[in-house]
CSV table of C-alpha atoms in Angstrom, one decimal:
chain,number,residue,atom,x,y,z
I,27,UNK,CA,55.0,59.2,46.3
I,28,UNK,CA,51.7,61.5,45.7
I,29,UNK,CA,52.3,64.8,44.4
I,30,UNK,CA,51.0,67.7,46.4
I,31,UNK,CA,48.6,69.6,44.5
I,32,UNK,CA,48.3,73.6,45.2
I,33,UNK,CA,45.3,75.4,46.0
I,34,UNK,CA,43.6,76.9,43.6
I,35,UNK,CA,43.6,80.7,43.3
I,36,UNK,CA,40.1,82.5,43.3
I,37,UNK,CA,40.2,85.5,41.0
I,38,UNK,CA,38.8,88.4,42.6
I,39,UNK,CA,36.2,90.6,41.0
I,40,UNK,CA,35.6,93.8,41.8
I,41,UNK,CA,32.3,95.0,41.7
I,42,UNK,CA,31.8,98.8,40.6
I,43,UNK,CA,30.4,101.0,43.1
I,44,UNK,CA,26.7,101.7,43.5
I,45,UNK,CA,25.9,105.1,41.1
I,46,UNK,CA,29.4,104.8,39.8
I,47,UNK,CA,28.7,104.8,36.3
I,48,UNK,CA,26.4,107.6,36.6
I,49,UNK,CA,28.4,109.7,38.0
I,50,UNK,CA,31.2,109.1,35.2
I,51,UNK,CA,28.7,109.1,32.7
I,52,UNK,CA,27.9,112.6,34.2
I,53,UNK,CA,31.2,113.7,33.8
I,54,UNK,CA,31.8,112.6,30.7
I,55,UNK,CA,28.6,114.6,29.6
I,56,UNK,CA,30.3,117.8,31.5
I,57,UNK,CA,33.6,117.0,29.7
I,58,UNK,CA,31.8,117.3,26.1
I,59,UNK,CA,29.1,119.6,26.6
I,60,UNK,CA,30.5,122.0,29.0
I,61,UNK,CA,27.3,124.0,28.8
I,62,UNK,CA,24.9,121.8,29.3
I,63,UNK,CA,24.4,120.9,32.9
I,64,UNK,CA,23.8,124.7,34.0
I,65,UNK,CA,21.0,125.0,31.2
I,66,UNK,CA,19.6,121.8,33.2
I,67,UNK,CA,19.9,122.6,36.4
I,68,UNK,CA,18.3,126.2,35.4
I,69,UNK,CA,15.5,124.8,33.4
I,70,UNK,CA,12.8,124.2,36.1
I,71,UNK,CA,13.0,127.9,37.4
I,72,UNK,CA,13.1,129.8,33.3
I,73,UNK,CA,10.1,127.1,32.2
I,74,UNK,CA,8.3,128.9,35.7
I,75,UNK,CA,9.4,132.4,34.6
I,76,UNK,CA,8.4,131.9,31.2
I,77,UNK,CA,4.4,130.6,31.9
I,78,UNK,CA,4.1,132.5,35.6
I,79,UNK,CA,6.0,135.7,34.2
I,80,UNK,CA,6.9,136.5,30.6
I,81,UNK,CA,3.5,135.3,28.7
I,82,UNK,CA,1.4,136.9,31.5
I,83,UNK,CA,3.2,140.0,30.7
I,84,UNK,CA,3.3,139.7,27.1
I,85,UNK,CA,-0.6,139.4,27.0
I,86,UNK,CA,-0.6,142.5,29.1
I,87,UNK,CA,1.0,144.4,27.2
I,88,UNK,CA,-1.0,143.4,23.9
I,89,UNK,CA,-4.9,143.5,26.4
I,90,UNK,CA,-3.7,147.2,27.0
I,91,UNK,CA,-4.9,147.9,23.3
I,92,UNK,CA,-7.5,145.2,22.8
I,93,UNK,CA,-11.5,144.9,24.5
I,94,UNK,CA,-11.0,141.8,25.9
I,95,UNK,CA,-14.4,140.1,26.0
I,96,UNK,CA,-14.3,137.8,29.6
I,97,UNK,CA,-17.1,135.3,28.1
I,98,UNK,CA,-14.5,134.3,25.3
I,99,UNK,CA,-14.9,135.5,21.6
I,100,UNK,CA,-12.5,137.5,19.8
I,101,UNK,CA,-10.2,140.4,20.4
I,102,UNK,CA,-11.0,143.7,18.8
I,103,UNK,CA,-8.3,146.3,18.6
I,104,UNK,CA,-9.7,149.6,20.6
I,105,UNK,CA,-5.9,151.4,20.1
I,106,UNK,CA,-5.5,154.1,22.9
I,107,UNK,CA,-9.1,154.4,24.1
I,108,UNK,CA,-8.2,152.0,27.3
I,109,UNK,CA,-5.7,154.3,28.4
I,110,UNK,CA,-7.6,157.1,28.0
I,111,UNK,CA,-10.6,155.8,29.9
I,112,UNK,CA,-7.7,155.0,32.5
I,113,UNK,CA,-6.3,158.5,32.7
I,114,UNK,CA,-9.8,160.7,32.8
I,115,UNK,CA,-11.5,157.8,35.8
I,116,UNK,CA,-12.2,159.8,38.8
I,117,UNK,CA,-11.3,156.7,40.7
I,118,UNK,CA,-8.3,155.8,39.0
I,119,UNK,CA,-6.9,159.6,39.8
I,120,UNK,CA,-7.6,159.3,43.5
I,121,UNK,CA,-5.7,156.3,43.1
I,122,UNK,CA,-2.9,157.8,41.8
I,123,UNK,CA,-2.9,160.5,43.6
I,124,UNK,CA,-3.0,158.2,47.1
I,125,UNK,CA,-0.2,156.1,45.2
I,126,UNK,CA,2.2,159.3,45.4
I,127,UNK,CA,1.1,160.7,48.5
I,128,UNK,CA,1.7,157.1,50.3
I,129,UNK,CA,5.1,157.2,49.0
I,130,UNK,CA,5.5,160.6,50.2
I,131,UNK,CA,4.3,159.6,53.8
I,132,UNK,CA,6.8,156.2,53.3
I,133,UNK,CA,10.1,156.5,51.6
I,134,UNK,CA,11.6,159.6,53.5
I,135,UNK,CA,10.8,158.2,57.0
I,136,UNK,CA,11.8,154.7,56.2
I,137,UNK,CA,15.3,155.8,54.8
I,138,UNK,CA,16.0,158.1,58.1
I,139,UNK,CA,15.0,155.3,60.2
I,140,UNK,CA,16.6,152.6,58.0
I,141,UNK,CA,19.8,154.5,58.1
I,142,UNK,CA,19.4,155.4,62.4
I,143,UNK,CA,18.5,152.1,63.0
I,144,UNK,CA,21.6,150.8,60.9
I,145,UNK,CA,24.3,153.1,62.7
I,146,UNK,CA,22.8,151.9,65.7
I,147,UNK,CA,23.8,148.4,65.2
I,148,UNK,CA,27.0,149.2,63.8
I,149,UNK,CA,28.0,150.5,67.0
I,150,UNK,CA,26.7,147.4,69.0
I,151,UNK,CA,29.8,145.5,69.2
I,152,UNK,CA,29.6,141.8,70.0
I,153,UNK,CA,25.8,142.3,70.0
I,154,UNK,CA,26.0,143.6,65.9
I,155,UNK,CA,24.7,140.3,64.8
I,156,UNK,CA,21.7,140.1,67.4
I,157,UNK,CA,21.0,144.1,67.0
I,158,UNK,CA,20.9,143.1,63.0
I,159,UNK,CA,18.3,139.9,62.9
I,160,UNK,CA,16.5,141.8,65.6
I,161,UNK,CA,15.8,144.8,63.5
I,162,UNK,CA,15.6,142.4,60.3
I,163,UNK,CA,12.7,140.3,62.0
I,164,UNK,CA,10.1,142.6,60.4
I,165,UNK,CA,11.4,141.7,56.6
I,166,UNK,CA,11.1,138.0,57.3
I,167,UNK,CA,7.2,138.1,58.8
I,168,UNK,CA,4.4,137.3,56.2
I,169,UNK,CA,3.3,140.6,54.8
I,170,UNK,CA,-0.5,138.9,54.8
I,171,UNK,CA,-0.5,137.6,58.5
I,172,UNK,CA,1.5,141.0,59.5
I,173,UNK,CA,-1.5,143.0,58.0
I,174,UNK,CA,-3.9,141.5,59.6
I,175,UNK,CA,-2.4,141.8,63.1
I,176,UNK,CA,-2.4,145.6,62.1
I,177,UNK,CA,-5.9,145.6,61.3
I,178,UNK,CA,-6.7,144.2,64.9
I,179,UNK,CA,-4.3,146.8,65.9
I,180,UNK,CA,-6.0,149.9,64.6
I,181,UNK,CA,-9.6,148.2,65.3
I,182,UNK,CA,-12.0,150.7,65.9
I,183,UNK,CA,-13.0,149.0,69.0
I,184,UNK,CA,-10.8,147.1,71.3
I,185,UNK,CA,-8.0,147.7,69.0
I,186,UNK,CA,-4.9,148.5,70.5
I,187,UNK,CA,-4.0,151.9,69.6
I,188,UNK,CA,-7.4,152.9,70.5
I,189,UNK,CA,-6.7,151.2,74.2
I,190,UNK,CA,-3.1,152.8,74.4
I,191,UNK,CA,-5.1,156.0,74.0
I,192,UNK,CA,-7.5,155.7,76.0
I,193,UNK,CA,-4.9,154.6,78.7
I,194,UNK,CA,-3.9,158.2,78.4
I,195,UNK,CA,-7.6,159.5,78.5
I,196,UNK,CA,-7.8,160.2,74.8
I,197,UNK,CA,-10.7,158.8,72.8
I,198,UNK,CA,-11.2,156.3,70.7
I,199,UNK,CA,-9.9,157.0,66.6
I,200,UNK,CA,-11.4,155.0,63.6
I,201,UNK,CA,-8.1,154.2,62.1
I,202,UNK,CA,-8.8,152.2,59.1
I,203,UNK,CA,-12.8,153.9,58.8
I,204,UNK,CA,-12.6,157.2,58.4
I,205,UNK,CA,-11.0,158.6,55.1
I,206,UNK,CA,-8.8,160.9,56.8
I,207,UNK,CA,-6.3,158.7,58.8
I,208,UNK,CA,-6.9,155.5,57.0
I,209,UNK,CA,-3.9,156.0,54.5
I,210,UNK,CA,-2.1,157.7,57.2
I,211,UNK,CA,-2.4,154.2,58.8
I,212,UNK,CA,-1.2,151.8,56.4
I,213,UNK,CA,1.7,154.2,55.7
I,214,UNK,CA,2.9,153.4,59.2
I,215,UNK,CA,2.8,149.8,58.5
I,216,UNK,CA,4.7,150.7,55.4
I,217,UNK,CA,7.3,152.3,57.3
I,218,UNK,CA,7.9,149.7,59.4
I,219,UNK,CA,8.2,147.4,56.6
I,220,UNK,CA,10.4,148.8,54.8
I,221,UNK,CA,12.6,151.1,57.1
I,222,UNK,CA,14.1,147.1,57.8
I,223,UNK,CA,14.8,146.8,54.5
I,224,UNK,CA,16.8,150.0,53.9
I,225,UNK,CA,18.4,149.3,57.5
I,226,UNK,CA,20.0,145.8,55.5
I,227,UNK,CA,21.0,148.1,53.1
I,228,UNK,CA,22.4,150.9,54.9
I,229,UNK,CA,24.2,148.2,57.3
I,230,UNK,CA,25.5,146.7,54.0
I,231,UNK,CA,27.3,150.2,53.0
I,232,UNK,CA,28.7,150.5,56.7
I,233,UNK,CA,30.8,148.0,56.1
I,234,UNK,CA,32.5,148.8,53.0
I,235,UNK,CA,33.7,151.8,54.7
I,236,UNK,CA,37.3,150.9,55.2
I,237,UNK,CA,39.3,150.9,58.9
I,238,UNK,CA,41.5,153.4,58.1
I,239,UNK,CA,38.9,155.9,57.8
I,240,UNK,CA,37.6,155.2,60.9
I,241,UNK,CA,40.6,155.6,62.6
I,242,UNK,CA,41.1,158.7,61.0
I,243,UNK,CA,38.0,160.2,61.8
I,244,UNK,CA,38.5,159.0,65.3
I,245,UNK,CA,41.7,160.4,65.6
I,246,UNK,CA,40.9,163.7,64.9
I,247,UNK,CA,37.5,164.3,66.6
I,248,UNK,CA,35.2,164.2,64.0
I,249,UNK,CA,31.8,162.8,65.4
I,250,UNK,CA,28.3,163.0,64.8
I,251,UNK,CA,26.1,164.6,62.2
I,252,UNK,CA,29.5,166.3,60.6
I,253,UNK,CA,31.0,162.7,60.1
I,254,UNK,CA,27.9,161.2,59.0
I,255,UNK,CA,27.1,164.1,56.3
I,256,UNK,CA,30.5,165.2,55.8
I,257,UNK,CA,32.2,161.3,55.8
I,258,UNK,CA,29.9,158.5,55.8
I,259,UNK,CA,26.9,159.8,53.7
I,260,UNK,CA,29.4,160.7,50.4
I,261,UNK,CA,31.2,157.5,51.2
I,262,UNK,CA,28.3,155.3,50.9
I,263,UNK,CA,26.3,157.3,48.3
I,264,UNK,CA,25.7,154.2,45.6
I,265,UNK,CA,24.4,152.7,48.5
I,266,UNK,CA,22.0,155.6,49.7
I,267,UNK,CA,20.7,155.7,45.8
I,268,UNK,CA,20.3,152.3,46.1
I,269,UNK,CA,18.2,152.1,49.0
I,270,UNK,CA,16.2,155.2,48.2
I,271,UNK,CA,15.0,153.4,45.1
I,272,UNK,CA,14.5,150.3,46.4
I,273,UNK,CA,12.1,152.5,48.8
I,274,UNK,CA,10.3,153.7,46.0
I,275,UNK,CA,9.8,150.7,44.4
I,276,UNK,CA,7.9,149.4,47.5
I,277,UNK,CA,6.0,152.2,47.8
I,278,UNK,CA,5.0,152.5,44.2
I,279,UNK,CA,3.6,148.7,44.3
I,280,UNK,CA,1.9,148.7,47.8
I,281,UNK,CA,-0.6,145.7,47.6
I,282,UNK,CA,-0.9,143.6,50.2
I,283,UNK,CA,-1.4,145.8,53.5
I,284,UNK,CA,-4.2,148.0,51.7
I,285,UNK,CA,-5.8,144.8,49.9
I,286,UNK,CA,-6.1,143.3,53.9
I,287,UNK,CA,-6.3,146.4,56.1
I,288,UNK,CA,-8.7,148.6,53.8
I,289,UNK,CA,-9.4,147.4,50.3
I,290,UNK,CA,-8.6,150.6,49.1
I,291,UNK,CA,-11.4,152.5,51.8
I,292,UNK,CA,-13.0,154.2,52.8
I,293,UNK,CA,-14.4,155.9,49.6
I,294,UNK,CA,-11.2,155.2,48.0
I,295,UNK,CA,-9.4,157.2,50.2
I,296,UNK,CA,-6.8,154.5,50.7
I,297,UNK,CA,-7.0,153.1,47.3
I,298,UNK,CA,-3.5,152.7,45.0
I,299,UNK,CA,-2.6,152.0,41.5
I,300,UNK,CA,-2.3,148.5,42.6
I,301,UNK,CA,-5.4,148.1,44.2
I,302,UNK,CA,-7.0,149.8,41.5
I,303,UNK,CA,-5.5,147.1,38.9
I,304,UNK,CA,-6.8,144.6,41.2
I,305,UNK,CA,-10.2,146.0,41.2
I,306,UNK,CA,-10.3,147.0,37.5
I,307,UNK,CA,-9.3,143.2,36.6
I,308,UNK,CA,-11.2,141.4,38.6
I,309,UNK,CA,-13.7,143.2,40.2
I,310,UNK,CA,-15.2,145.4,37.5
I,311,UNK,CA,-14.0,142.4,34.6
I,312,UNK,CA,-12.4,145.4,32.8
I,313,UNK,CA,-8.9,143.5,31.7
I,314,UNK,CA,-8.1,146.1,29.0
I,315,UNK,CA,-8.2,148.8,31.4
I,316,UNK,CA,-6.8,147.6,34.1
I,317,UNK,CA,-3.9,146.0,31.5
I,318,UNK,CA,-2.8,149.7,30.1
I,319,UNK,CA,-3.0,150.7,34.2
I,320,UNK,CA,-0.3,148.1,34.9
I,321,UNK,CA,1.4,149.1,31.6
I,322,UNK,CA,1.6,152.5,32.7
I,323,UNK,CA,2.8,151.4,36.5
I,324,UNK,CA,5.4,149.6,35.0
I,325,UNK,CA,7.0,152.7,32.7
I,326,UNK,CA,6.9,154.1,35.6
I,327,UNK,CA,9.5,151.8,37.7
I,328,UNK,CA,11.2,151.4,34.7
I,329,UNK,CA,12.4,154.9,34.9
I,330,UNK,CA,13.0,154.8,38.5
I,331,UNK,CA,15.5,152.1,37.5
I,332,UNK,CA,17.0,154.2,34.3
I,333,UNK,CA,17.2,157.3,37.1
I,334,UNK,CA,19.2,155.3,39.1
I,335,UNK,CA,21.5,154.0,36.7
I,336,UNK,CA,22.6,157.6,35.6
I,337,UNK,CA,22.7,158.6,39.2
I,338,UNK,CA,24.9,156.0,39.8
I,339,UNK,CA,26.9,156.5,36.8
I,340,UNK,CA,27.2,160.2,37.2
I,341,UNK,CA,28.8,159.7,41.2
I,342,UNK,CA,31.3,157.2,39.2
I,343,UNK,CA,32.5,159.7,37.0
């Protein structure tokens, strides 16, 4: 009698899954150094911000007070003599001047429209979030490409301004070549840049005004300029300082439009602080003076900012 023999059991191994020990070995790095994968993961973008943003600053700020020699050779210390030449140019003052006046002709118009624009789609109902990308479409263009479809815009000849005017029997207007319209111009492109940014702004604040007011105000007949001055304005004031500084910011560091449409003419009559750092850098090879301009630009915005903070603070209180 044979004895029947059993079948022989195959031991089953299981076989880890692919990335599987990475991903524990991961967590076990998370688990003891709880602080480590967020210094990783922001490490590409500070190692950019420190060589594209901090050092270029920093030897800014110490060129202001230096001659910087372009042709290499050493540094000499010239103290305050670059910001003097800076604040007695003739060229440099025109430029200031334009800088203020083009803010002059840009924030106030871009905060009313901003702020029409934004009660207007507030009050579109299911439309709201086509009404909003709509009017938004202007912040999302390229400011270069955008500036050059202006320039063919306000073209002397065949532009079309000059054939909407002429449409109407009105001669033809050198926009961008006559000193007296040609900052007047690329304010208007200004506006429309940034009246869609305070209109994101504004439409922001709208909606942190709560229901119940609404009602309320409803309720009792309250519409129009005395609910927007008397109810929504006060309600959304952080956000009004907000945009208004955001407004001047934008302004203040115009570039792009005037370095396309103009370069800063005609006889400087469209030139800004900007431009003028531009041209002072790289144009006349004068890094020193155009390093104390930019110093000076930016104590500027950096007490538009402080401005804002105590405004801010002072509607808190």
């Amino acid at each position: 009698m044979t004895a029947v023999r059993e079948p022989v059991r195959v031991q089953e191994v299981s076989t880890p899954e692919p990335g599987r020990h990475t991903r524990s070995a991961r967590l076990r790095l998370g688990d003891r150094h709880p602080g480590l994968i967020p210094l990783l993961l922001a490490a590409p973008a500070g190692i950019g911000l420190l060589f594209f943003v901090v050092i270029p600053a920093l030897l800014s700020l110490i060129a202001s007070f230096f001659s910087v020699p372009l042709a290499g050779g050493p540094w000499s210390f010239v103290g305050f003599a670059n910001f003097q030449r800076v604040l007695t140019d003739p060229a440099v003052l025109q430029a200031l001047g334009n800088t203020v006046l083009y803010s002059a002709l840009t924030i106030i118009p871009s905060l009313l429209i901003g702020l029409g624009l934004a009660l207007l789609a507030n009050r579109a109902g299911r439309a709201r979030p086509f009404v909003r990308t709509a009017l938004f479409l202007p912040m999302t263009a390229n400011l270069v490409a955008m500036a050059v479809v202006f320039r063919w815009m306000f073209a002397a000849q065949g532009g079309f301004a000059n054939e909407l005017l002429g449409f109407f029997g009105i001669g033809a207007v050198n926009w961008l070549g006559n000193p007296h319209t040609s900052l007047l111009t690329v304010a208007l492109v200004g506006v429309w840049r940034t009246a869609s940014l305070t209109m994101m702004i504004f439409f922001a604040g709208l909606a942190t005004i709560p229901v119940s007011i609404e009602e309320a105000t409803r309720s009792e007949g309250i519409r129009g300029i005395v609910k927007l001055t008397r109810i929504t304005l006060p309600i959304i004031k952080p956000t009004v300082v907000f945009a208004t500084v955001i407004a001047i910011l934008t302004s203040v560091q115009v570039f792009d439009t005037i370095n396309v449409m103009t370069q800063g003419g005609p006889l400087g009559s469209s030139e800004t602080v900007l431009t003028m750092v531009w041209k002072l850098g790289f144009s006349y090879y004068d890094l020193g003076a155009a390093s104390a301009l930019s110093l000076l630009l930016l104590i500027v915005l950096i007490g538009v900012g402080i401005l804002q903070r105590r405004t801010l603070a002072g509607g808190e209180r």
